[in-house]
PDB file of C-alpha atoms in Angstrom:
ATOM      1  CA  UNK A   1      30.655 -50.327  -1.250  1.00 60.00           C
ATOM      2  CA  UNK A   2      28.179 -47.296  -2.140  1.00 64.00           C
ATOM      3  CA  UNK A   3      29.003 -44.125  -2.169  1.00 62.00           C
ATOM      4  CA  UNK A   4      27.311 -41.349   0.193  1.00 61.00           C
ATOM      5  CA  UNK A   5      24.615 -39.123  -1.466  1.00 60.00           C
ATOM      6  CA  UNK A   6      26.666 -35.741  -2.147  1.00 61.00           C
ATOM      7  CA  UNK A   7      23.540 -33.853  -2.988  1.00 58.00           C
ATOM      8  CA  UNK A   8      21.574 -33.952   0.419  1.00 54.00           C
ATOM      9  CA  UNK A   9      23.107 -32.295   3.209  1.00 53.00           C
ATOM     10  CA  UNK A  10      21.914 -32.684   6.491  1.00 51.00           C
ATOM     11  CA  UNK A  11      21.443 -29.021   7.600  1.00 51.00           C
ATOM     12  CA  UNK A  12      22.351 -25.976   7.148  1.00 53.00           C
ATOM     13  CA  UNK A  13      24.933 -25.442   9.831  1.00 52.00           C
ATOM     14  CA  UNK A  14      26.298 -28.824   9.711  1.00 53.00           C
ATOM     15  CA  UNK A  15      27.582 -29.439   5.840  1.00 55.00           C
ATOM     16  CA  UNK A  16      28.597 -33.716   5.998  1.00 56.00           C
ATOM     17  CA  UNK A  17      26.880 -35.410   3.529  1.00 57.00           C
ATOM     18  CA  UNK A  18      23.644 -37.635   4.560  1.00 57.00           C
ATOM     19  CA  UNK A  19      24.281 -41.739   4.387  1.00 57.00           C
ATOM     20  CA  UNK A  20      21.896 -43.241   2.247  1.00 59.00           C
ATOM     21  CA  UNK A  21      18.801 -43.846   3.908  1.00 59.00           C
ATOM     22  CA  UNK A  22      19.279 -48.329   4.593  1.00 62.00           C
ATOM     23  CA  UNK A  23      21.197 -47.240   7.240  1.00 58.00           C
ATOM     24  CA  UNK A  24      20.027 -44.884   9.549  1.00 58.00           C
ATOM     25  CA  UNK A  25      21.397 -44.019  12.905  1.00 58.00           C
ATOM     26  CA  UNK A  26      19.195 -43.753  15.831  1.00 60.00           C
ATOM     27  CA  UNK A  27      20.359 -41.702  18.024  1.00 59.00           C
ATOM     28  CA  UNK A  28      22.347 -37.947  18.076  1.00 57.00           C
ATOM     29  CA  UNK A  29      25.575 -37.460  18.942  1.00 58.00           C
ATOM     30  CA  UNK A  30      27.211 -34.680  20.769  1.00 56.00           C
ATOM     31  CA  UNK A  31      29.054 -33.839  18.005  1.00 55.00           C
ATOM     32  CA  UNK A  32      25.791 -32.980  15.611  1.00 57.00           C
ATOM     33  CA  UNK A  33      24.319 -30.618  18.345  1.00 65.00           C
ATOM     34  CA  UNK A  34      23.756 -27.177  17.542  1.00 73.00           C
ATOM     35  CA  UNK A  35      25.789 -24.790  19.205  1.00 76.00           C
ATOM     36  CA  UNK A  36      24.110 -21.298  19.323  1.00 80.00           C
ATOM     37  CA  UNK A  37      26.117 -18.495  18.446  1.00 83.00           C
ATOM     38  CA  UNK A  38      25.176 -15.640  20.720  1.00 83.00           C
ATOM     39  CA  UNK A  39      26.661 -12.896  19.312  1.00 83.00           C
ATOM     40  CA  UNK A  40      24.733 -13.507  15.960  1.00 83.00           C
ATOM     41  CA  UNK A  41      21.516 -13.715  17.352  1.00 83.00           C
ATOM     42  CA  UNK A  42      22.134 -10.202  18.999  1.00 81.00           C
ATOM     43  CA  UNK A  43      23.080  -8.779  15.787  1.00 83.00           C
ATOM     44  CA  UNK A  44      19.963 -10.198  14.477  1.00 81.00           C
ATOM     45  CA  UNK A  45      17.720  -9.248  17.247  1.00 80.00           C
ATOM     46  CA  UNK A  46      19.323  -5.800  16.945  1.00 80.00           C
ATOM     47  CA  UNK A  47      18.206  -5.230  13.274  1.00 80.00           C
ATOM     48  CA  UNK A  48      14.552  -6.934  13.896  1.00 76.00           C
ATOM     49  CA  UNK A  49      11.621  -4.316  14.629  1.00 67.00           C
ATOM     50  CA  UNK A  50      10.093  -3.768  17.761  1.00 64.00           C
ATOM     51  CA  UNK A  51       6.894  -4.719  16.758  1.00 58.00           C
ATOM     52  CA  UNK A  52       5.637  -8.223  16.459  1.00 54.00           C
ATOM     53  CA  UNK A  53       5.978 -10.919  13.210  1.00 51.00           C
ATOM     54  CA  UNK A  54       2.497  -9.833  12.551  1.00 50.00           C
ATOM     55  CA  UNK A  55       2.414  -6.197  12.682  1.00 52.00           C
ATOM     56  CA  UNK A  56       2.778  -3.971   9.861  1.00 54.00           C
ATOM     57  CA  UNK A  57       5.250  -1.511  12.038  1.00 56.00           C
ATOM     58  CA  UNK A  58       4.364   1.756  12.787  1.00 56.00           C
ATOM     59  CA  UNK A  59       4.552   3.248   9.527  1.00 48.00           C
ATOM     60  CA  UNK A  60       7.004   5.292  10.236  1.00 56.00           C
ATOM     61  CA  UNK A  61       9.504   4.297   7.586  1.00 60.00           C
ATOM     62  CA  UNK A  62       8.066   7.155   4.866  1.00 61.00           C
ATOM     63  CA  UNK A  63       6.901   9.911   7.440  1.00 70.00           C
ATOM     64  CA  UNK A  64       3.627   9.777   8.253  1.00 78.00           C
ATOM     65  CA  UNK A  65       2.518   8.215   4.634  1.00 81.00           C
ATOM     66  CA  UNK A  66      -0.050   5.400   4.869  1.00 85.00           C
ATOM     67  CA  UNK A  67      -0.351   2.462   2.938  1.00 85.00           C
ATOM     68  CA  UNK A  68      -3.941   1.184   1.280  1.00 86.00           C
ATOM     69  CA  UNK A  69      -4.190  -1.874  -1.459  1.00 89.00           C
ATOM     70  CA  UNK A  70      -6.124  -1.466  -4.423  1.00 86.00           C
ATOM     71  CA  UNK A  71      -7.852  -4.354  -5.585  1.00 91.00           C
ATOM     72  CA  UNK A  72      -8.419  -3.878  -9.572  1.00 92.00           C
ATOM     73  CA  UNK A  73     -10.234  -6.285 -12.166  1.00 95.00           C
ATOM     74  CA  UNK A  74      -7.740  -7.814 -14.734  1.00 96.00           C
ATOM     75  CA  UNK A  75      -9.146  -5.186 -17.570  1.00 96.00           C
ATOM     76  CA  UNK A  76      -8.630  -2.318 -15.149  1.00 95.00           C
ATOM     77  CA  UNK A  77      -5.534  -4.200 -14.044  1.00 95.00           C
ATOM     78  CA  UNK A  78      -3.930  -4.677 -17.663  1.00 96.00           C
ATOM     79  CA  UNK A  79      -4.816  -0.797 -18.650  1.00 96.00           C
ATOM     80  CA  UNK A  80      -3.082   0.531 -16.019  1.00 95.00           C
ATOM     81  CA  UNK A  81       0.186  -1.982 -16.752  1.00 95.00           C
ATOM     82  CA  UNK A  82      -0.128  -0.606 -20.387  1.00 96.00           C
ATOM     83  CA  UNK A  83      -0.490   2.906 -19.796  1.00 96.00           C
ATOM     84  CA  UNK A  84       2.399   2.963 -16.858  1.00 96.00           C
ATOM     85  CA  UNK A  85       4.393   1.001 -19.333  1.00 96.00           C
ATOM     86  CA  UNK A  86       3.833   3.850 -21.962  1.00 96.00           C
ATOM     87  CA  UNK A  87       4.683   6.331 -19.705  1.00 95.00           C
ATOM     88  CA  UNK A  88       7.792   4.718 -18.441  1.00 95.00           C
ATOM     89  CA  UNK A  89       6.408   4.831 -14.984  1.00 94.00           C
ATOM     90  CA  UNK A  90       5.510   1.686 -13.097  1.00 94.00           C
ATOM     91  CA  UNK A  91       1.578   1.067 -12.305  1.00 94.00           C
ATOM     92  CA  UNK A  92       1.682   2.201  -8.553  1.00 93.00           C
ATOM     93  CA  UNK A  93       3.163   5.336  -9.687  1.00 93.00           C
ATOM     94  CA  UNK A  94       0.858   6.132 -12.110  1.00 94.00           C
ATOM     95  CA  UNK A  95      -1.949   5.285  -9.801  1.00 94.00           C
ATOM     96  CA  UNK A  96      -0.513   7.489  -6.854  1.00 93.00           C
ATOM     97  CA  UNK A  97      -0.183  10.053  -9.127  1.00 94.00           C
ATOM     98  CA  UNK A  98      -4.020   9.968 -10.775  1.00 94.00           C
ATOM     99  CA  UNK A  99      -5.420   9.544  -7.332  1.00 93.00           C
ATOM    100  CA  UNK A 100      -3.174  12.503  -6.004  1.00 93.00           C
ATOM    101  CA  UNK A 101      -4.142  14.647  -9.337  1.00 93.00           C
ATOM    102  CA  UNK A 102      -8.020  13.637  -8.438  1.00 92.00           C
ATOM    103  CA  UNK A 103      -7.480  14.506  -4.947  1.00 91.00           C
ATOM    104  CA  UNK A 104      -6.435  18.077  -5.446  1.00 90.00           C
ATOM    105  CA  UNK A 105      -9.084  18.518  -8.447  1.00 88.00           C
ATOM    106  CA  UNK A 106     -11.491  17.363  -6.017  1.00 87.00           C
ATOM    107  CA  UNK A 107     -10.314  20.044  -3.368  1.00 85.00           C
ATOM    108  CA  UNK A 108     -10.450  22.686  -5.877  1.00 85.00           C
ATOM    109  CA  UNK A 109     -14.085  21.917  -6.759  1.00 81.00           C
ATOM    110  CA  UNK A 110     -15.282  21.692  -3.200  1.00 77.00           C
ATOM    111  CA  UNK A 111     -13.748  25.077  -2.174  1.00 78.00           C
ATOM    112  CA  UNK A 112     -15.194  26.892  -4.997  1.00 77.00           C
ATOM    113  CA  UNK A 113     -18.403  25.089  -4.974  1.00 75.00           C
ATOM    114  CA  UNK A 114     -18.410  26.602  -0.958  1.00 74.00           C
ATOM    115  CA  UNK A 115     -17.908  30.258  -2.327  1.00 75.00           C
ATOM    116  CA  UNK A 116     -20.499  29.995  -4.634  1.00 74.00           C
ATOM    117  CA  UNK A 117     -22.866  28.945  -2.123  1.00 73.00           C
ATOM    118  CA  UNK A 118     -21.390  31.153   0.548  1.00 70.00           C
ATOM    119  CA  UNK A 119     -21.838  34.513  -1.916  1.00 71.00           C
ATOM    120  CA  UNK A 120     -25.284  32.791  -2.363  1.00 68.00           C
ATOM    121  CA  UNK A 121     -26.626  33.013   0.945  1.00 67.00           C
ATOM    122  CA  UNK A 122     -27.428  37.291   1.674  1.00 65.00           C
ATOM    123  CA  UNK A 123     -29.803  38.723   3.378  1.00 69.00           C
ATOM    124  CA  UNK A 124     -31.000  40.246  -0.146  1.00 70.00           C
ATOM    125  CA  UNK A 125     -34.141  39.198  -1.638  1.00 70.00           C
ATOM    126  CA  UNK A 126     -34.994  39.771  -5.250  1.00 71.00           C
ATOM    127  CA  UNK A 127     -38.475  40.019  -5.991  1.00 76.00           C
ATOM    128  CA  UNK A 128     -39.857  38.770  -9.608  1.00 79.00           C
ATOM    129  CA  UNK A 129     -39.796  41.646 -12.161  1.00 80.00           C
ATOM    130  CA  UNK A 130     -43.714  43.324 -12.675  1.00 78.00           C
ATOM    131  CA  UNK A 131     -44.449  42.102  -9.315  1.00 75.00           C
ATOM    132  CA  UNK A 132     -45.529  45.303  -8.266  1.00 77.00           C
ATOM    133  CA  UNK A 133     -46.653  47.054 -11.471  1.00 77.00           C
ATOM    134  CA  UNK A 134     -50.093  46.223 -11.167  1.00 75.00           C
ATOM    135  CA  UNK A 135     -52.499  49.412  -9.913  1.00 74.00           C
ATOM    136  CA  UNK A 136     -54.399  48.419  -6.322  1.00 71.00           C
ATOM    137  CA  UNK A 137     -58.051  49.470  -6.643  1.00 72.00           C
ATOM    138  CA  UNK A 138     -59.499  52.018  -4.218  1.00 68.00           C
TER     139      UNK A 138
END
């Protein structure tokens, strides 16, 4: 007589060990339905978000930080791995931080850029020097 396969199990929640597959049963039992456990599936649908399977959530999780991706070549890619790696920082890190770093620089440059022109813009006018040192006839 063969022995039962020991290394397929029939389901999750039910642990017997399938019969080989020359003899099959047709049809279920009560004993191999399913009960449903209720208070699991509350616990569960207490720790599931509100939002649906395909929703990112509200974003909410970090304050009011948003996420983007940043698609990189595999050169770009591999430099930033190496670099991160040098710095003992992992890759997003050290790409938050450079873009962060660029963002402020770039801040800094557009203010002052805005005083120059600002300080620029007087009611002043400077005429061009000997513009008026020629004698008028009479």
């Amino acid at each position: 007589m063969p022995l039962p396969s020991l290394g397929r199990l029939s389901s999750r929640a039910n642990l017997k060990a399938v019969a080989s597959g020359r003899h099959r049963t047709i049809g279920k039992t009560a004993d191999d339905e399913l009960v449903e456990d209720k208070e699991l599936t509350s616990y569960l649908a207490a720790l599931a978000p509100d939002s649906g399977p395909e929703s990112t959530g509200t974003g909410n999780r970090f304050g009011d930080a948003q996420v983007y991706q940043l698609r990189l070549n595999l050169i770009a890619s591999q430099q930033l791995k190496d670099l991160a790696n040098e710095r003992d920082l992992s890759p997003q890190a050290l790409a938050q931080e450079w873009l962060l770093e660029r963002l402020s620089w770039e801040g800094q440059a557009g203010s002052a850029q805005y005083r120059r022109e600002a300080e620029a813009h007087t009611d002043e006018y400077h005429f061009p020097q000997g513009a008026f040192d020629q004698q008028v006839a009479r």
